[in-house]
Tab-separated table of C-alpha atoms in Angstrom:
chain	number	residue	atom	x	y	z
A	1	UNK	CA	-20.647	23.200	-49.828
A	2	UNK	CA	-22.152	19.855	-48.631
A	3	UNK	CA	-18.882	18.126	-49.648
A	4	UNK	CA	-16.645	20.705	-47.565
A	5	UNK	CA	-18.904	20.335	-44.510
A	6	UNK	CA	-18.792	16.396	-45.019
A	7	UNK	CA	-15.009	16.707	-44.882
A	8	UNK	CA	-15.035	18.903	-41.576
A	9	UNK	CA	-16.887	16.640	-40.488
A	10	UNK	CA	-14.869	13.814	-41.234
A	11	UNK	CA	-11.486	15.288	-39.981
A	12	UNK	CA	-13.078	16.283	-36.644
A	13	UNK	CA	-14.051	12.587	-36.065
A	14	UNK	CA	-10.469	11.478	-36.944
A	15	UNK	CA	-9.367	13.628	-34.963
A	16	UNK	CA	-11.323	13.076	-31.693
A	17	UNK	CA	-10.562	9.192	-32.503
A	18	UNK	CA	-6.755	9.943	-31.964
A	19	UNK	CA	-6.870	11.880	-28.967
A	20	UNK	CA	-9.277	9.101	-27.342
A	21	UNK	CA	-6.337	6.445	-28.554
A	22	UNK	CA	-4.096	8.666	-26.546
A	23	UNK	CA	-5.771	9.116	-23.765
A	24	UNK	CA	-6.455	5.654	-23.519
A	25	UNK	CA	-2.851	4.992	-23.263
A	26	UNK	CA	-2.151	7.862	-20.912
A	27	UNK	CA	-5.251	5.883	-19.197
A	28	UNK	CA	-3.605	2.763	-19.095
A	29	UNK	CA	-0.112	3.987	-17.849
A	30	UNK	CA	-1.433	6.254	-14.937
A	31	UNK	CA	-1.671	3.784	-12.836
A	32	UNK	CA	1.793	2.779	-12.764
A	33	UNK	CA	4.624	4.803	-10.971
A	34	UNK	CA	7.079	5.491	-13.806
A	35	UNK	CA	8.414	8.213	-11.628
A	36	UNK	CA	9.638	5.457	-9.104
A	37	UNK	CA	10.980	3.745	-11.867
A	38	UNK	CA	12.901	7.362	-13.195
A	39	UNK	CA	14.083	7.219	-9.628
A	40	UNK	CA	15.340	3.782	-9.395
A	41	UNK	CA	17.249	4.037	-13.035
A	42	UNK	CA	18.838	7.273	-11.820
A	43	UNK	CA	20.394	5.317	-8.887
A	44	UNK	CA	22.647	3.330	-11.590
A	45	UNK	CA	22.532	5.687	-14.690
A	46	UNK	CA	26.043	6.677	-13.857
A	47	UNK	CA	27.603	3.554	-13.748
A	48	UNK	CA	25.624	1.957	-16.588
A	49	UNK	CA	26.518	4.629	-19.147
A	50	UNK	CA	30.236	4.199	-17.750
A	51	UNK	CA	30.904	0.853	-19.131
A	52	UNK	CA	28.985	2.009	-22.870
A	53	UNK	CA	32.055	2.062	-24.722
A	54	UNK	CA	30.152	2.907	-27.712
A	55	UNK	CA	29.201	6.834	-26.384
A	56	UNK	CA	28.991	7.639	-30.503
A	57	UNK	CA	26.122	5.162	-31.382
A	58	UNK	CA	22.675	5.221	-30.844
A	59	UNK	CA	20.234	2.620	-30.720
A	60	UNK	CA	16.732	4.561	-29.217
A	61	UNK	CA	17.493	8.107	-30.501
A	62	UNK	CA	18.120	8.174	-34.341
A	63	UNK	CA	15.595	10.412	-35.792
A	64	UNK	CA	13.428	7.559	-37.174
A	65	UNK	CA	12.803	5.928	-34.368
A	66	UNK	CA	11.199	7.105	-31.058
A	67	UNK	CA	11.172	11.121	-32.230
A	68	UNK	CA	8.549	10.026	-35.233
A	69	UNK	CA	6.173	8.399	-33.268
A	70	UNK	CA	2.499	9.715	-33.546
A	71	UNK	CA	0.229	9.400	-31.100
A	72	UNK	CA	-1.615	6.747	-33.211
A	73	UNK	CA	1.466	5.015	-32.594
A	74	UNK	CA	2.395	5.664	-28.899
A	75	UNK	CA	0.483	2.092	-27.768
A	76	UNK	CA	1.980	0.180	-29.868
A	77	UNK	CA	5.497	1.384	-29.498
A	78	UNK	CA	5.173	1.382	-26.008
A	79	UNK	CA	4.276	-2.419	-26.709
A	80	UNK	CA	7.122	-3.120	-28.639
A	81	UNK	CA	9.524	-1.374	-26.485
A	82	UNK	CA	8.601	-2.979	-23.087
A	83	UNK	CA	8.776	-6.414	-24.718
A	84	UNK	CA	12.696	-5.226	-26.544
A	85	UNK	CA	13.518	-4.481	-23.158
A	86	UNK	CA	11.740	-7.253	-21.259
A	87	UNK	CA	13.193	-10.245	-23.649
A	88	UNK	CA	16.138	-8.805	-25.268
A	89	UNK	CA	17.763	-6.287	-23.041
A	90	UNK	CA	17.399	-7.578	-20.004
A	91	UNK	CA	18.470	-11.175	-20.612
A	92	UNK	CA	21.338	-10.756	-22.537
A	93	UNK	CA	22.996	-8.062	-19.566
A	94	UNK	CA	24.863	-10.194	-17.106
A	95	UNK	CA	25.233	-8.344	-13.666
A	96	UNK	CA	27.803	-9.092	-11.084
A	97	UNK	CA	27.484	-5.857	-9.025
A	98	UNK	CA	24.731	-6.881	-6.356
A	99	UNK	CA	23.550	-3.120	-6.141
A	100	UNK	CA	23.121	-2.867	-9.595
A	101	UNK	CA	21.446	-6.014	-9.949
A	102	UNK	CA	19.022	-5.212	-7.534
A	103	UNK	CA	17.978	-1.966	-9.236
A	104	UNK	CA	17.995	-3.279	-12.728
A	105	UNK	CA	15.466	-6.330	-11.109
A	106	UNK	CA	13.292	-3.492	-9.778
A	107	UNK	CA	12.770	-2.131	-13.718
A	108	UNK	CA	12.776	-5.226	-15.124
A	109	UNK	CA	9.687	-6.232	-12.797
A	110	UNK	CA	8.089	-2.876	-13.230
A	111	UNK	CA	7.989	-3.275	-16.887
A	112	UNK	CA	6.961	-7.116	-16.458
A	113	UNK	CA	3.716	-4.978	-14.702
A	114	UNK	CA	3.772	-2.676	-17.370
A	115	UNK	CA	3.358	-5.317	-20.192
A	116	UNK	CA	0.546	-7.088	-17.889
A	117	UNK	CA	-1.204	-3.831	-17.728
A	118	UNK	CA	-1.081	-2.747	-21.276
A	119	UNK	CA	-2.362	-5.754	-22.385
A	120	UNK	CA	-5.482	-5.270	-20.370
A	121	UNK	CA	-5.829	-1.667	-22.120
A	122	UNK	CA	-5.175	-4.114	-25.339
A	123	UNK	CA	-7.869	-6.248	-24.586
A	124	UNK	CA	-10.742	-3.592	-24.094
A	125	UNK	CA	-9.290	-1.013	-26.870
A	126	UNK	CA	-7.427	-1.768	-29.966
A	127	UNK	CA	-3.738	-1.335	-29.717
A	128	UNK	CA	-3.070	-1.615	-33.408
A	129	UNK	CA	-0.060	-1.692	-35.007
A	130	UNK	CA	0.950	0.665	-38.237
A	131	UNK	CA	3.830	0.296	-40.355
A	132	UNK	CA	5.127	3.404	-38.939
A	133	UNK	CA	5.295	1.600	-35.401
A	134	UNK	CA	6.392	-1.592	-37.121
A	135	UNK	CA	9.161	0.012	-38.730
A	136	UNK	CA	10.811	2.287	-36.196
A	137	UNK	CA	10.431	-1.036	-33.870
A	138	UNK	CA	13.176	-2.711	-36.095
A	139	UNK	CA	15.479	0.141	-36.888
A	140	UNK	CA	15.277	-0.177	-33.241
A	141	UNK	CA	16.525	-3.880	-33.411
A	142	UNK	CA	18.543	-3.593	-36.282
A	143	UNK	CA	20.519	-0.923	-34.212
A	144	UNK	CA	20.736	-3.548	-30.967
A	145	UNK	CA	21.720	-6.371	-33.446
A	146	UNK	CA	25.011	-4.165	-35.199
A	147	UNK	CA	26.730	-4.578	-31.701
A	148	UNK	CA	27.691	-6.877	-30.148
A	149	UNK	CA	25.963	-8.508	-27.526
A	150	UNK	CA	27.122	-7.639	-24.304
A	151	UNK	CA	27.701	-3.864	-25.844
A	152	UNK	CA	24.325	-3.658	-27.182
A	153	UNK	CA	22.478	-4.359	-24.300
A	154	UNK	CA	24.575	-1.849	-21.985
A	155	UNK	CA	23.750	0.645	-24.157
A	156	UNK	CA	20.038	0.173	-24.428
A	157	UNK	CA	20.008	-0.187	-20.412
A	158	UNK	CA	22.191	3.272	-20.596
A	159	UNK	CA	19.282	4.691	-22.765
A	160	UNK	CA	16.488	3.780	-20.649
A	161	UNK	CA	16.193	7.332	-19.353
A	162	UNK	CA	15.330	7.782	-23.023
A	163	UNK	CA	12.503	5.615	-23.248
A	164	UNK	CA	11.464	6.424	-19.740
A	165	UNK	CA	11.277	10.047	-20.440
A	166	UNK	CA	8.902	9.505	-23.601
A	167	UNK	CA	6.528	7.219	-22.243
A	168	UNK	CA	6.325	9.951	-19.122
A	169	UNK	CA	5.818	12.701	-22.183
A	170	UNK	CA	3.006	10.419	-23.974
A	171	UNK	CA	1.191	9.818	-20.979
A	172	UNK	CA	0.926	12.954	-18.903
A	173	UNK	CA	-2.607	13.126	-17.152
A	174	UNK	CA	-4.384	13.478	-14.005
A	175	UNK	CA	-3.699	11.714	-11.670
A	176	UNK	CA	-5.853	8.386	-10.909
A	177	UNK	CA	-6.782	9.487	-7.591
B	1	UNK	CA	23.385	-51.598	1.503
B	2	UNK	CA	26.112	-49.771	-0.766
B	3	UNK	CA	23.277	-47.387	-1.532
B	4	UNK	CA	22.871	-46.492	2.374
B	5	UNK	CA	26.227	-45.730	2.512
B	6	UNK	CA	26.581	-43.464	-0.497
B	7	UNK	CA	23.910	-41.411	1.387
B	8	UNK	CA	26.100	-40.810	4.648
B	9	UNK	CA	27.885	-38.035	3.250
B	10	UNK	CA	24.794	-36.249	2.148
B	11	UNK	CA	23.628	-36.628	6.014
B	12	UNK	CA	26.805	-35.588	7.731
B	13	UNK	CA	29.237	-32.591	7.184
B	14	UNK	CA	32.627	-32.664	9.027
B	15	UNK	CA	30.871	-35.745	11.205
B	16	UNK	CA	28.291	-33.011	12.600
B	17	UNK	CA	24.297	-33.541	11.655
B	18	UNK	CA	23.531	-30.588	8.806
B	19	UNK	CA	21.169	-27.522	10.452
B	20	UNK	CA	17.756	-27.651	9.343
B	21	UNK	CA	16.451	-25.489	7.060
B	22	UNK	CA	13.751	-22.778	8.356
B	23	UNK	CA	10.191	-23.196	8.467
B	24	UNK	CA	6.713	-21.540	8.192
B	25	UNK	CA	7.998	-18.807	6.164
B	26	UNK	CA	4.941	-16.283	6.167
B	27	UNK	CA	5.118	-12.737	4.626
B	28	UNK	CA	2.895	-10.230	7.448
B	29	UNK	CA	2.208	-7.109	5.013
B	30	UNK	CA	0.635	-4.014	6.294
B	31	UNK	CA	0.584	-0.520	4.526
B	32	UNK	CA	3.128	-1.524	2.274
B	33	UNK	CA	5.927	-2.528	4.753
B	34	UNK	CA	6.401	-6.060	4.193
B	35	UNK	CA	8.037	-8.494	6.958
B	36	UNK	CA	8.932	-11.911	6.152
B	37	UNK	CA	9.088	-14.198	8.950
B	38	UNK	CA	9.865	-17.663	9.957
B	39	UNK	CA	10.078	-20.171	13.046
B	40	UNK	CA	13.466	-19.870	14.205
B	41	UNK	CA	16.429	-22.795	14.435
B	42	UNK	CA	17.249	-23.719	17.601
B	43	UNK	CA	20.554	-24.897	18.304
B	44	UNK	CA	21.405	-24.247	22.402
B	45	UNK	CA	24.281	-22.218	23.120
B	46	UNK	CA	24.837	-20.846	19.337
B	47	UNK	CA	23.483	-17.406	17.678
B	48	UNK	CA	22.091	-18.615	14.028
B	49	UNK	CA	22.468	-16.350	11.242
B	50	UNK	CA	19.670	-16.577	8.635
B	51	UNK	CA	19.790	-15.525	4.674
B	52	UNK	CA	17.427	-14.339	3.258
B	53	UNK	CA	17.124	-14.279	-1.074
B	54	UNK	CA	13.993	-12.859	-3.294
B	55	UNK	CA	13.684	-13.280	-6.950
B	56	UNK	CA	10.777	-11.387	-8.773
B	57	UNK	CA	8.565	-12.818	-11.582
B	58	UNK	CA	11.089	-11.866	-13.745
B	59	UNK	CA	13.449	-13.559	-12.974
B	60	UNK	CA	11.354	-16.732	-12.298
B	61	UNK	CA	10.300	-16.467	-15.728
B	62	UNK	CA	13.835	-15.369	-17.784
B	63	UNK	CA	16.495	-16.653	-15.285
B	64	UNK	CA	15.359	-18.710	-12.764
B	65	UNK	CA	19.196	-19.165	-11.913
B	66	UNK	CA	19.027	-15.750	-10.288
B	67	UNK	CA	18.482	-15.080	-6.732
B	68	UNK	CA	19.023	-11.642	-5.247
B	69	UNK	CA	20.197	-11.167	-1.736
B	70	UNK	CA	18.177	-9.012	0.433
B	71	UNK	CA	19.287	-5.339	1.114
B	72	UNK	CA	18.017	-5.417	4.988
B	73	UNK	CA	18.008	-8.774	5.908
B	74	UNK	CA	21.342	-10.944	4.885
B	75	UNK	CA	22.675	-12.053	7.391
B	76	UNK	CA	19.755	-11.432	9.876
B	77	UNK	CA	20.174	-12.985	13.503
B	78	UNK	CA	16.630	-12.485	14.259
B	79	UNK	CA	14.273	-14.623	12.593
B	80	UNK	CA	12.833	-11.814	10.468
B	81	UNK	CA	13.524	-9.947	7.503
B	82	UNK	CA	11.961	-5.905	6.580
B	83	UNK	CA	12.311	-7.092	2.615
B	84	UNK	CA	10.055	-3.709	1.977
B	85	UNK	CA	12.886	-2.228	0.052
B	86	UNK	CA	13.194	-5.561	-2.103
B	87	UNK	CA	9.441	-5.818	-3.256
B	88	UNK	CA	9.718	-2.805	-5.539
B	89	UNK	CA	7.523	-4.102	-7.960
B	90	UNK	CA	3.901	-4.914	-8.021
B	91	UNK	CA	4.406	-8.787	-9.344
B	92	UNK	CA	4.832	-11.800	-7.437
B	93	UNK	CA	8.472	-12.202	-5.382
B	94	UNK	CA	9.549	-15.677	-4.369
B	95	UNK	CA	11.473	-15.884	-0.889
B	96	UNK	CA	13.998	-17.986	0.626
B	97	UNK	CA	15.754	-18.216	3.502
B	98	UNK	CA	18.540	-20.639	4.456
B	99	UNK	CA	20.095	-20.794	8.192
B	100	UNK	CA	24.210	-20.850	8.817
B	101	UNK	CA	26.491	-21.850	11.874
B	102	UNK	CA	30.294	-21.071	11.240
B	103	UNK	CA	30.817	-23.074	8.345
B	104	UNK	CA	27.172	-25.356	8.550
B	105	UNK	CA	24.541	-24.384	6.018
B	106	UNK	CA	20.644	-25.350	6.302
B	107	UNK	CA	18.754	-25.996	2.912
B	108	UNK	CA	17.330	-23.146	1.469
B	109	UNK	CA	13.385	-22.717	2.662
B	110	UNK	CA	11.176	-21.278	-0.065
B	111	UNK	CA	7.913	-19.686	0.715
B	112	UNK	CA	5.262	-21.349	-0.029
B	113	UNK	CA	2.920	-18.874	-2.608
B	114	UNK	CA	4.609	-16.108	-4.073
B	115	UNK	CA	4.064	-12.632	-2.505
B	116	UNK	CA	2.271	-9.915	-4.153
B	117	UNK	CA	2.606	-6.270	-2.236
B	118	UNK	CA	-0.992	-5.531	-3.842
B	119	UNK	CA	-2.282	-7.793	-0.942
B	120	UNK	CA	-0.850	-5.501	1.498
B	121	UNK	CA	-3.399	-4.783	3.993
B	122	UNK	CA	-4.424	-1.134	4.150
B	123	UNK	CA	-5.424	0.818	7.238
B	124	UNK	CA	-7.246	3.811	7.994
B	125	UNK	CA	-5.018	6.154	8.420
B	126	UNK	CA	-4.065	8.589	11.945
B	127	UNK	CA	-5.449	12.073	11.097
B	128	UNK	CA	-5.190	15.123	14.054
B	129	UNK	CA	-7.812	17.669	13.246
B	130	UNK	CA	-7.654	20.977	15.136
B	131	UNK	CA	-8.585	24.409	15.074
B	132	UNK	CA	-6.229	27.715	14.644
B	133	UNK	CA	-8.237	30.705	15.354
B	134	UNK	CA	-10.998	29.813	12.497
B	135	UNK	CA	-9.321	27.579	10.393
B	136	UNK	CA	-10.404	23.773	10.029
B	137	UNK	CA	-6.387	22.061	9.985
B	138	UNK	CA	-5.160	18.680	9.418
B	139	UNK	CA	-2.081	16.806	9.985
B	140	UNK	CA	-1.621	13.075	8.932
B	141	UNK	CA	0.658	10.319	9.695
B	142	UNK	CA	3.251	10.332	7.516
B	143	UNK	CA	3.141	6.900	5.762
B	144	UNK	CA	5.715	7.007	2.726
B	145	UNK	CA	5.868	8.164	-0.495
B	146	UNK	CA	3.629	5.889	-2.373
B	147	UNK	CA	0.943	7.546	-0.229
B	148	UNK	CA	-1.577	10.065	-1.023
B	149	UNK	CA	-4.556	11.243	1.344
B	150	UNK	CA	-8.153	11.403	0.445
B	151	UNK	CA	-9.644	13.874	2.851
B	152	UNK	CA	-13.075	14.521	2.848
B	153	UNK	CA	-14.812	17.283	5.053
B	154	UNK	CA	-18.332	18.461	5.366
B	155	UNK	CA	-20.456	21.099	7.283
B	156	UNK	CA	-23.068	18.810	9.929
B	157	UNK	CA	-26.129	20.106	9.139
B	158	UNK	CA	-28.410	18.161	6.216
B	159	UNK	CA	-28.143	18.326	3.164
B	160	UNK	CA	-24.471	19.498	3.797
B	161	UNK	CA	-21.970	18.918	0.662
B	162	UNK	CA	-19.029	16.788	1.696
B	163	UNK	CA	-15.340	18.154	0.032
B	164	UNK	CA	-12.887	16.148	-1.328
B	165	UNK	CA	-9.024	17.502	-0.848
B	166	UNK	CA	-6.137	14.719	-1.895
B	167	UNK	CA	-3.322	15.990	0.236
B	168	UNK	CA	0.109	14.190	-1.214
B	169	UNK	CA	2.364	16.542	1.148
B	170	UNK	CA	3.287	14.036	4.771
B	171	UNK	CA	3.704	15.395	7.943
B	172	UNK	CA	2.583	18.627	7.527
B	173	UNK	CA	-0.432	20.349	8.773
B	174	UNK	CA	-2.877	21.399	5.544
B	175	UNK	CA	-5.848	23.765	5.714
B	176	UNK	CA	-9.272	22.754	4.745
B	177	UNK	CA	-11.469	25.352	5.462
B	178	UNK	CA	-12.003	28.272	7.043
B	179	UNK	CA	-15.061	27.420	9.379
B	180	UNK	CA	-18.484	29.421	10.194
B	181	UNK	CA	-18.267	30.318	14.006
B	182	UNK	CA	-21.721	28.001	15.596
B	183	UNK	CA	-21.217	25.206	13.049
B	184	UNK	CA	-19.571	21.541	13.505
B	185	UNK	CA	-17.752	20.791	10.311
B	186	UNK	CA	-16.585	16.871	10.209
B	187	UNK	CA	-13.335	15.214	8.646
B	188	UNK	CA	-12.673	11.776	7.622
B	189	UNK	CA	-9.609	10.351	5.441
B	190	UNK	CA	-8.482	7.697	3.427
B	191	UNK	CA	-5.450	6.595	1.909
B	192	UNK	CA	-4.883	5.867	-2.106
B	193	UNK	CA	-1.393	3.319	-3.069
B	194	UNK	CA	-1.185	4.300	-6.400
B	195	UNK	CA	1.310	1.347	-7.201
B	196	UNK	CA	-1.755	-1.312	-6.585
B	197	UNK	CA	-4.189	0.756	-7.789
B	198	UNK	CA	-5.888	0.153	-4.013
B	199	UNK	CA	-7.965	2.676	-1.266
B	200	UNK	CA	-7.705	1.996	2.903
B	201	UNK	CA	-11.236	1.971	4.450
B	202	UNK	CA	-12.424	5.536	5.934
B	203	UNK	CA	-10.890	6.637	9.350
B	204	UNK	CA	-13.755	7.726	11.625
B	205	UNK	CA	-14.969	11.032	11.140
B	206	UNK	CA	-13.903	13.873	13.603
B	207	UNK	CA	-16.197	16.863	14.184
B	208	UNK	CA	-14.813	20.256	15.803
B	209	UNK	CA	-16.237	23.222	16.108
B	210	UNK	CA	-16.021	27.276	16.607
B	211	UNK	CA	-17.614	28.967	19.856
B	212	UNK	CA	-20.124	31.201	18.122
B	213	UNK	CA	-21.449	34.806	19.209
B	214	UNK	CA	-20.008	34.642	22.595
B	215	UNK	CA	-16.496	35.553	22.242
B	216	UNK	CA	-16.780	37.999	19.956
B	217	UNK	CA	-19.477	39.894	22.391
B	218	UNK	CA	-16.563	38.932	25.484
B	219	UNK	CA	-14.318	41.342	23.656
B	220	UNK	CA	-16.426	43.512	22.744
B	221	UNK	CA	-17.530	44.689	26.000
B	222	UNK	CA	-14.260	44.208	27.776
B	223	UNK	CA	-12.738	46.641	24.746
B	224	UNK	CA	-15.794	49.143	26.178
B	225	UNK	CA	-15.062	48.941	29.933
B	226	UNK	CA	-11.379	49.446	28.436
B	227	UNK	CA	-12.089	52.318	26.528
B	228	UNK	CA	-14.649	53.964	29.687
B	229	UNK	CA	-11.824	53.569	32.258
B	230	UNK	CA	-9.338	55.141	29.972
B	231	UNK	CA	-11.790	57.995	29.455
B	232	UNK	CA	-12.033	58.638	32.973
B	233	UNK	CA	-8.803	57.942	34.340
B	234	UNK	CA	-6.516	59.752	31.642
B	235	UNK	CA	-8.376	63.235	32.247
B	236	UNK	CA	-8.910	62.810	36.360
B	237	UNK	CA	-4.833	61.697	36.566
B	238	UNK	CA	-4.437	64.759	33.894
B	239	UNK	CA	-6.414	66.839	36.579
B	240	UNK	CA	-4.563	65.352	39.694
B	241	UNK	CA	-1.013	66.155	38.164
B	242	UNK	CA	-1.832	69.494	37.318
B	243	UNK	CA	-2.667	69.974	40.375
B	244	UNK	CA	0.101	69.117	41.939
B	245	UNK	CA	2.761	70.761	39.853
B	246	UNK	CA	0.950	73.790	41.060
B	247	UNK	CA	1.008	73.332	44.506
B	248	UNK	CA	4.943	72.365	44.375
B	249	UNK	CA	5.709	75.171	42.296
B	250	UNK	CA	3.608	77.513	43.794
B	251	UNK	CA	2.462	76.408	47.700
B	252	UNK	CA	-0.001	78.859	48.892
B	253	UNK	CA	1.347	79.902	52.640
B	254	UNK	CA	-1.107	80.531	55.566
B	255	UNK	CA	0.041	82.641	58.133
B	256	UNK	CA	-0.991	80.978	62.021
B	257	UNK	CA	-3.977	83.310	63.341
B	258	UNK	CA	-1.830	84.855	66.142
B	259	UNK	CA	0.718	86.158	64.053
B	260	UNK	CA	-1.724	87.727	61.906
B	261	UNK	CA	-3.442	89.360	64.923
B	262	UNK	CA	0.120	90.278	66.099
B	263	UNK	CA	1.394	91.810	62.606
B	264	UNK	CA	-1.785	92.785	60.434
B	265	UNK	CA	-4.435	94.293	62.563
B	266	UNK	CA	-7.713	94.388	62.378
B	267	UNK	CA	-7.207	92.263	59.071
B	268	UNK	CA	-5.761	88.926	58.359
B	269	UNK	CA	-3.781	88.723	55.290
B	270	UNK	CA	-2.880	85.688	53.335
B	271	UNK	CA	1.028	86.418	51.916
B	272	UNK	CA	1.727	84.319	48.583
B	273	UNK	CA	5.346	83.864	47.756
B	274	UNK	CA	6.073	82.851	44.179
């Protein structure tokens, strides 16, 4: 009886310490406006997924990767993601259309904000890293690194609705006002 | 001596001195509409066009090559640029601008720190508070989307709570309360910029208030004088009508004294016709 009520016990702290991981994400990403950033992407999404010539390949969606995340793993995915993004994806798409340049600069800045503000989330909670997170991260890679370059990157920037869409799922909240 | 004459072509394009570049670029910021400005290049009897170029941290980290041109103000004739469409990010922009005549190019001018739209300066913002019948109602300025409205409203009497209502809605009138006839209630708002994470300072409160007993008393007793009059002017106009439908249905006739003496004697007689 004492050992069943020890275990309840146990699994209820678990548990409360994931959902205050969470909401310490959903904390942490509040204050940014990933709606204007949904917005801004929306602008462009058209054009962007136009020139993916590769419409039957993933490289976000495959059922290992962002689908299996648990919350234990949302921060550090979110992590790992921003920084793909920030010094893969970004830097290896060349832009020639002014308009579109200017809209992928406004996402590419936002998630240079992002990455600033995470890691001050980082700094006063742990944003630990699992194998689970770890893994899906380089299926992730391993999917960007089967195309080639100039493919691989238009298709990540044609998937950004993707990611945008599951960091607004992990991190719905009040409002910070 | 050779080496002052390699420079001549770096001084002189087409044999005409090269227009100077821009100067004291400054960024004026206020409620998150940025305006970059500089001292304009003065060249008598010709209209300068200026361009202006912003490239976030981003690229100033990962490809410093990169310069973007600026949706509102390339070319600009007037030396200023609305670049509030460009800073979409909350990280520090660098700006340049570079001047042109026909064919002549100035060097590009770069401003000086890099601008971050978190220092934008917030102000209190316009609020109209007014009264509809009992209800306390506000209408704001309407100051863009990244806007929401802290409004905070009290009763003035002590120990009063004070209300907090964030109103995200712009332009249109909101209802705070409906308000205790006699009793001043008082508003004051404040913006929120979610995007830096920053508040304006408090606009001064506004107090309005509700006549108290008086009005309702006012109608009252002008519904009573209403009611009276109709009480005594429906039945006397009732009475009045009456009578005369009877009188021009049925006039009563009075025979002149000397015919009555002439045709009825001793007696006079009164002859109704119907």
């Amino acid at each position: 009886m004492k050992a069943q009520r020890i275990f309840l016990w146990l699994v209820a702290a678990m548990f409360f310490l994931c959902s205050v991981h969470t909401r310490g994400l959903r904390r942490c990403l509040i204050s940014m406006d990933i709606h204007h950033i949904e917005e801004t992407f929306q602008e462009i999404k058209k054009t962007i997924q136009a020139k993916d010539t590769f419409q039957n390949v993933t490289i976000l969606s495959t059922p290992e990767t962002l689908h299996s995340i648990k919350p234990l793993d949302v921060c550090c995915m979110t992590k790992n993601l921003l920084a793909f993004y920030v010094d893969k994806v970004f830097k290896d798409h060349q832009e020639l259309n002014p308009q579109i340049l200017r809209k992928i600069s406004s996402i590419a800045n936002s998630f240079l904000y992002m990455q600033k503000a995470l890691q001050r989330c980082q700094e006063q909670r742990q944003c630990h890293c699992r194998d689970e997170a770890t893994n899906a991260t380089r299926i992730i890679h391993d999917n960007y690194d089967q195309l080639e370059v100039r493919s691989a990157a238009i298709k990540s920037l044609g998937e950004l609705d993707v990611f945008l869409a599951w960091i607004d799922k992990n991190h719905q909240g009040p409002s910070a006002a | 001596m050779w080496f002052f004459y390699a420079l001549i072509p770096c001084l002189l394009v087409d044999g005409v001195a090269v227009l100077p570049a821009p100067q004291n670029l400054s960024v004026q910021s206020t409620n998150m509409k940025h305006l970059l400005m500089w001292s304009p290049v003065v060249v008598p009897g010709e209209i300068i066009h200026y361009f202006v170029e912003y490239q976030g941290e981003y690229e100033s980290l990962y490809m410093s090559h990169i310069w973007i041109p600026s949706s509102w103000g390339s070319p600009t004739k007037d030396p200023e640029c609305d670049i509030t469409d460009d800073i979409t990010a909350t990280v520090p922009y660098n700006l340049r601008v570079r001047a042109s005549l026909g064919s002549q190019t100035s060097a590009w001018s770069t401003l000086q720190h890099p601008f971050n739209r978190n220092s934008t300066i917030l102000t209190p913002p316009v609020m109209e508070v007014t009264k509809d019948g009992f209800h306390l109602v506000i209408k704001l300025e309407d100051l863009g989307p990244q806007f929401e409205f802290l409004v905070a409203y009290w009763r003035r009497e002590p120990g009063a709570k004070e209300h907090v209502k964030v109103v995200r809605s712009r332009g249109i009138p909101v209802h705070l309360e409906t308000m205790e006839p006699g009793v001043a209630y008082c508003v004051k708002v404040r913006t929120f910029v979610k995007a830096i994470g920053r508040h304006s300072p408090f606009s001064q409160a506004e107090c309005v208030k509700v006549q108290g007993e008086t009005l309702p008393l006012a109608l009252a007793l002008f519904a009573f004088v209403g009611f009276m009059l109709i009480l005594v002017v429906v039945p006397l106009s009732i009475w009045k009508m009456g009578r005369l439908l009877r009188y021009s249905c049925c006039p009563v006739v009075v025979l002149p004294d000397t015919l009555v003496m002439l045709f009825f004697f001793p007696f006079g007689m009164t002859l109704t016709s119907c």
